[in-house]
């Protein structure tokens, strides 16, 4: 007889988990409703300044979030194969393949979105994003607006780069005003930036609660909750929900509780993009060994706190994939040291070239600077054909054994 599945416990509607889940799902539903009402909808890349569409009142959908949801619900392979059948190589970003497939099929029961009237693209993530959105613009015959944020080989953001991106910011605003008869409001912009910073401060403070041992949360919670930071950080509800999350994590610490189920024996940093089709396998592979993933730069990447317009632009110029190896390394070293990390688990994502390209050297430097073991496994963010559960299990087991040996050597 097949084993019966345990019924999931209902989520408390007053909890941060419930509120954040609702905000994330409402983001898709609201855009679909706006489309039905004849209002324009934008497809937006994840690190494009949300302050622009939010201030203008433009409905948005985020293809990367959609692709992650589709992959997590088991349809990544089907959608990737649909794109490949249309001529797209399986070496390009799996998010892009899913998005291109959706643009052609215009439906996917695992996660539908409203079709776009304009594309808002920002290449501070990667230059694949440009070609992805250019292809969408051609296939759908709609305009694309690009904010070019170049890779920064220097450690700090220069005033020249801030000026360059600022000019594009305002050009994007004026273009959208003209395309859809929208009107920019400085008063509304000030309100939106306040919401965005409020959300970001609470989010970054919440992720930092892993400084406590044991951590008051399971790090895989962050991979789910960060969806709100991508799609809705400029909304008042996001700030309220993130502050609720922070409050709950602080209470967990005070009460000696955690959303991590089990004894926290080891603490690791997870590096790379989540392997969405195998999120359960990757999380359980750690939990079953008493390993808690307490921090990841992937979650913090969507926190943008600033005090002026120039600081806002500089923040968008400083996301993880737009900065050099040295600054990328130092950010991760700080996370490891602040959160008492004992090991580094690296997901080398075959279709995310920029993130994974210098990961071997960067992780080596992090391991040496922090005195922690490093291990990596291969996979993909949305295509399950490129993940081996057996390989992952072997690498996690090896990492655990080294961390245990280090504890014994220290007499812990």
XYZ file of C-alpha atoms in Angstrom:
412
model
C 0.000 0.000 0.000
C 1.330 3.433 -0.896
C 2.418 5.535 2.027
C -0.149 8.191 2.843
C 1.044 11.761 2.645
C 0.831 13.761 5.841
C -1.581 16.667 5.654
C 0.142 20.020 5.858
C -0.572 22.066 8.926
C -2.544 25.222 8.127
C -0.465 28.387 8.101
C -1.373 30.979 10.718
C -2.899 33.918 8.770
C -1.242 36.323 11.197
C 2.224 34.901 10.551
C 4.890 36.425 8.325
C 4.953 33.227 6.269
C 1.274 33.595 5.394
C 1.542 37.324 4.682
C 4.636 36.957 2.530
C 3.125 34.039 0.612
C 0.013 36.090 -0.089
C 2.015 39.088 -1.297
C 4.001 36.864 -3.656
C 0.900 35.199 -5.114
C -0.983 38.505 -5.315
C 1.823 39.928 -7.456
C 0.895 37.491 -10.235
C -2.857 37.806 -9.709
C -2.806 41.618 -9.639
C -0.973 41.802 -12.967
C -3.446 39.377 -14.550
C -6.344 41.476 -13.263
C -4.734 44.683 -14.548
C -4.403 43.088 -17.988
C -8.087 42.161 -17.974
C -8.906 45.790 -17.197
C -6.907 46.953 -20.214
C -4.041 48.407 -18.193
C -0.434 48.041 -19.400
C 1.746 45.315 -17.894
C 5.545 45.195 -17.796
C 7.751 42.133 -17.588
C 10.664 43.187 -15.392
C 14.116 41.757 -14.690
C 14.708 41.093 -11.010
C 17.251 43.844 -10.257
C 15.607 46.560 -12.337
C 14.732 49.527 -10.077
C 11.230 48.771 -8.782
C 10.952 52.451 -7.942
C 10.166 53.227 -11.612
C 7.121 51.007 -12.329
C 5.826 51.334 -8.753
C 5.890 55.133 -8.865
C 4.223 55.196 -12.283
C 1.563 52.689 -11.218
C 2.592 50.209 -13.910
C 1.545 46.596 -13.268
C 4.486 44.192 -13.254
C 5.374 40.525 -13.582
C 8.837 39.023 -13.053
C 9.837 36.228 -15.468
C 12.595 34.974 -13.166
C 10.116 34.509 -10.319
C 7.706 32.821 -12.679
C 10.423 30.476 -13.949
C 11.492 29.573 -10.393
C 7.870 28.815 -9.485
C 7.385 26.696 -12.602
C 10.594 24.782 -11.877
C 9.728 24.250 -8.196
C 6.361 22.801 -9.233
C 7.978 20.296 -11.595
C 7.394 21.849 -15.013
C 10.874 23.206 -15.705
C 11.901 20.359 -17.973
C 8.684 20.550 -20.011
C 9.042 24.273 -20.611
C 12.786 24.089 -21.329
C 12.170 21.370 -23.910
C 9.491 23.540 -25.543
C 12.037 26.348 -25.930
C 14.703 23.987 -27.214
C 12.268 22.637 -29.800
C 11.940 26.231 -30.985
C 15.703 26.472 -31.513
C 17.025 27.784 -28.178
C 20.142 25.997 -26.915
C 19.972 24.117 -23.630
C 23.221 25.890 -22.676
C 21.492 29.231 -22.161
C 19.815 30.319 -18.932
C 17.004 27.992 -17.891
C 14.981 30.992 -16.714
C 15.271 32.418 -20.229
C 14.237 29.121 -21.835
C 11.153 28.871 -19.632
C 10.282 32.492 -20.352
C 10.690 32.102 -24.108
C 8.522 28.976 -24.010
C 5.839 30.861 -22.095
C 5.949 33.749 -24.571
C 5.093 31.261 -27.308
C 2.621 29.020 -25.423
C 1.092 31.853 -23.348
C 0.065 29.414 -20.665
C 1.541 27.169 -18.003
C -0.819 25.861 -15.289
C 2.043 25.697 -12.800
C 2.329 29.516 -12.887
C 0.530 31.755 -15.343
C 1.358 35.450 -15.723
C -0.121 38.375 -17.583
C 1.369 38.890 -21.032
C 3.454 42.086 -21.252
C 3.042 45.349 -23.123
C 6.604 46.468 -22.407
C 9.850 44.897 -21.169
C 11.981 46.536 -18.471
C 15.466 45.055 -18.640
C 18.543 45.625 -16.506
C 21.852 43.857 -17.171
C 23.343 44.188 -13.690
C 22.428 40.492 -13.421
C 24.049 39.309 -16.639
C 24.285 40.178 -20.322
C 22.243 37.097 -21.197
C 19.353 39.170 -19.863
C 19.737 41.595 -22.785
C 19.486 38.895 -25.459
C 16.641 37.168 -23.577
C 14.569 40.364 -23.450
C 15.524 41.366 -26.998
C 14.157 38.037 -28.211
C 10.983 38.532 -26.183
C 10.583 42.005 -27.691
C 10.887 40.593 -31.211
C 8.651 37.574 -30.606
C 5.927 39.639 -28.889
C 6.439 42.796 -30.984
C 6.579 45.089 -27.954
C 9.083 47.762 -26.811
C 12.029 47.004 -24.556
C 13.638 49.543 -22.219
C 17.197 48.766 -21.128
C 19.108 50.155 -18.176
C 22.720 49.386 -18.950
C 24.579 48.886 -15.671
C 28.066 47.784 -16.642
C 30.183 45.285 -14.728
C 32.382 47.263 -12.331
C 36.059 46.200 -12.336
C 36.754 48.655 -9.491
C 35.923 48.160 -5.833
C 33.653 51.206 -5.404
C 30.994 52.705 -7.658
C 32.287 55.858 -9.324
C 30.334 59.082 -9.718
C 30.733 58.641 -13.474
C 28.856 55.327 -13.319
C 26.160 56.841 -11.104
C 25.681 59.699 -13.587
C 25.575 57.260 -16.524
C 22.890 55.076 -14.943
C 20.941 58.051 -13.551
C 20.481 59.482 -17.033
C 19.084 56.157 -18.185
C 16.785 55.991 -15.157
C 15.077 59.251 -16.114
C 15.020 58.342 -19.790
C 13.168 55.135 -18.879
C 10.673 57.169 -16.837
C 9.973 59.579 -19.705
C 9.695 56.751 -22.239
C 7.099 54.953 -20.112
C 5.178 58.189 -19.572
C 4.965 58.685 -23.333
C 4.189 55.049 -24.181
C 1.280 54.611 -21.777
C 0.164 58.135 -20.879
C 1.484 57.774 -17.325
C 2.518 60.600 -15.026
C 5.536 60.665 -12.719
C 4.981 62.035 -9.214
C 7.905 63.100 -7.033
C 5.667 62.732 -3.989
C 4.762 59.160 -4.924
C 8.430 58.408 -5.706
C 9.394 59.531 -2.195
C 6.705 57.270 -0.751
C 7.840 54.269 -2.826
C 11.509 54.720 -1.918
C 10.449 54.815 1.730
C 8.589 51.526 1.363
C 11.514 49.954 -0.529
C 14.055 50.932 2.129
C 11.711 49.872 4.931
C 11.312 46.434 3.339
C 15.039 46.152 2.710
C 16.102 47.135 6.221
C 13.748 44.638 7.818
C 14.748 41.905 5.351
C 18.484 42.380 5.837
C 18.029 42.539 9.614
C 15.963 39.334 9.469
C 18.580 37.427 7.470
C 21.229 38.679 9.915
C 19.488 36.927 12.825
C 21.496 33.866 11.800
C 24.293 35.431 13.842
C 22.800 33.516 16.753
C 23.671 29.893 17.427
C 21.469 28.012 16.880
C 19.913 30.057 14.101
C 16.282 31.068 14.682
C 15.424 30.024 11.147
C 16.071 27.449 8.451
C 18.033 29.183 5.694
C 15.827 27.658 3.016
C 13.042 29.899 4.353
C 14.970 32.800 2.846
C 14.804 31.316 -0.643
C 11.010 31.387 -0.449
C 10.545 34.733 1.293
C 12.912 36.631 -1.010
C 10.283 36.442 -3.784
C 8.578 39.389 -2.094
C 11.799 41.375 -2.170
C 12.024 40.815 -5.915
C 8.439 41.668 -6.823
C 7.004 43.901 -4.115
C 9.657 45.613 -2.000
C 8.281 49.003 -3.078
C 4.883 48.275 -1.508
C 3.843 49.135 2.035
C 2.557 45.599 2.672
C 6.028 44.179 1.986
C 7.619 46.347 4.665
C 4.973 45.346 7.202
C 5.399 41.629 6.421
C 9.199 41.820 6.560
C 9.033 43.546 9.934
C 6.754 40.747 11.103
C 9.324 38.216 9.884
C 12.084 40.012 11.783
C 9.930 40.106 14.919
C 9.285 36.352 14.689
C 12.962 35.533 14.209
C 13.883 37.643 17.233
C 11.197 35.894 19.272
C 12.489 32.507 18.114
C 15.939 33.422 19.417
C 14.563 34.642 22.739
C 12.429 31.514 23.149
C 15.101 29.085 21.977
C 13.024 27.973 18.987
C 13.630 27.895 15.242
C 11.945 27.124 11.937
C 14.827 24.668 11.433
C 13.445 21.268 12.366
C 15.999 19.233 14.255
C 19.258 19.787 16.076
C 21.572 22.286 14.398
C 24.928 20.475 14.467
C 26.650 22.294 11.603
C 26.239 25.672 9.904
C 26.946 26.321 6.227
C 26.679 29.089 3.703
C 24.893 28.176 0.470
C 26.496 29.786 -2.557
C 24.756 30.088 -5.912
C 21.182 30.105 -7.124
C 18.742 27.682 -5.551
C 18.181 24.463 -7.487
C 14.411 24.973 -7.630
C 13.331 21.610 -9.119
C 15.153 19.837 -6.287
C 14.619 22.289 -3.443
C 13.217 19.569 -1.193
C 16.092 17.199 -1.988
C 18.724 19.854 -1.357
C 17.156 21.064 1.879
C 16.487 17.577 3.243
C 19.989 16.435 2.302
C 21.270 19.019 4.757
C 18.597 18.723 7.420
C 18.928 14.943 7.658
C 22.560 15.446 8.677
C 21.895 18.253 11.147
C 23.246 20.901 8.754
C 21.534 24.290 8.643
C 22.102 26.609 5.697
C 22.222 29.818 7.719
C 23.177 32.380 5.087
C 23.380 33.054 1.357
C 24.222 36.205 -0.561
C 21.442 35.284 -2.999
C 18.831 36.398 -0.460
C 20.610 39.573 0.643
C 21.079 40.594 -3.007
C 17.512 41.943 -3.075
C 17.889 44.299 -0.135
C 18.397 47.912 -1.290
C 18.798 50.427 1.535
C 19.786 53.993 0.652
C 19.362 57.622 1.769
C 19.546 59.583 -1.488
C 18.944 59.208 -5.208
C 22.650 58.680 -5.921
C 22.839 56.029 -3.183
C 19.865 54.263 -4.749
C 21.607 54.169 -8.134
C 24.856 52.993 -6.505
C 22.952 50.173 -4.800
C 21.671 48.925 -8.151
C 25.246 49.105 -9.450
C 26.429 46.918 -6.559
C 24.390 43.731 -6.870
C 26.443 40.492 -6.690
C 26.830 39.934 -10.440
C 27.840 43.531 -11.216
C 30.911 43.698 -8.956
C 34.441 42.363 -9.199
C 35.790 39.200 -7.615
C 37.453 40.989 -4.702
C 34.309 42.793 -3.564
C 32.184 39.696 -4.186
C 34.576 37.659 -2.068
C 34.686 40.175 0.767
C 30.877 40.362 0.981
C 30.702 36.585 1.326
C 33.554 36.428 3.829
C 31.676 38.918 5.998
C 28.525 36.769 5.846
C 30.527 33.684 6.824
C 32.188 35.401 9.773
C 29.085 37.249 10.978
C 27.033 34.051 10.953
C 29.607 31.590 12.387
C 29.708 29.507 9.216
C 31.584 26.196 9.369
C 31.440 25.163 5.714
C 30.642 26.455 2.220
C 28.322 24.541 -0.114
C 28.581 25.832 -3.693
C 25.973 25.242 -6.405
C 27.764 25.570 -9.743
C 24.922 26.447 -12.084
C 25.710 25.317 -15.629
C 23.356 27.797 -17.304
C 24.247 30.828 -15.154
C 27.668 31.574 -16.551
C 28.477 34.852 -14.811
C 27.526 33.690 -11.320
C 29.389 30.400 -11.640
C 32.301 31.501 -13.838
C 34.622 32.735 -11.103
C 33.035 30.718 -8.311
C 35.832 28.154 -8.153
C 38.483 30.787 -7.420
C 36.233 32.896 -5.200
C 35.143 29.953 -3.055
C 38.779 28.890 -2.689
C 39.649 32.349 -1.358
C 36.639 32.361 0.972
C 37.591 28.963 2.348
C 41.153 30.092 3.041
C 40.109 33.408 4.616
C 37.525 31.782 6.903
C 39.328 28.495 7.545
C 36.350 26.442 6.409
C 35.931 23.501 4.001
C 34.380 24.092 0.578
C 32.545 21.649 -1.642
C 30.523 22.134 -4.816
C 27.876 20.291 -6.797
C 26.615 20.760 -10.342
C 23.067 21.576 -11.306
C 20.776 24.188 -12.795
C 18.385 26.714 -11.354
C 15.354 25.458 -13.275
C 16.247 22.470 -15.489
C 16.103 19.177 -13.542
C 17.988 17.282 -16.252
C 21.232 18.819 -15.010
C 21.105 17.720 -11.382
C 22.286 14.482 -9.813
C 20.779 13.767 -6.418
C 23.424 11.103 -5.797
C 26.253 13.551 -6.519
C 24.700 16.146 -4.257
C 24.273 13.625 -1.441
C 27.896 12.536 -1.736
C 29.200 16.101 -1.650
C 27.065 17.034 1.382
C 28.212 13.918 3.218
C 31.845 14.759 2.489
C 31.394 18.335 3.693
C 29.759 17.143 6.909
C 32.617 14.736 7.638
C 35.203 17.502 7.271
C 33.204 19.850 9.506
C 32.913 17.078 12.109
C 36.658 16.444 11.960
C 37.296 20.161 12.443
C 35.032 20.182 15.511
C 36.893 17.233 16.987
C 40.241 18.889 16.338
C 39.035 21.970 18.233
C 37.728 19.799 21.068
C 34.104 20.868 20.516
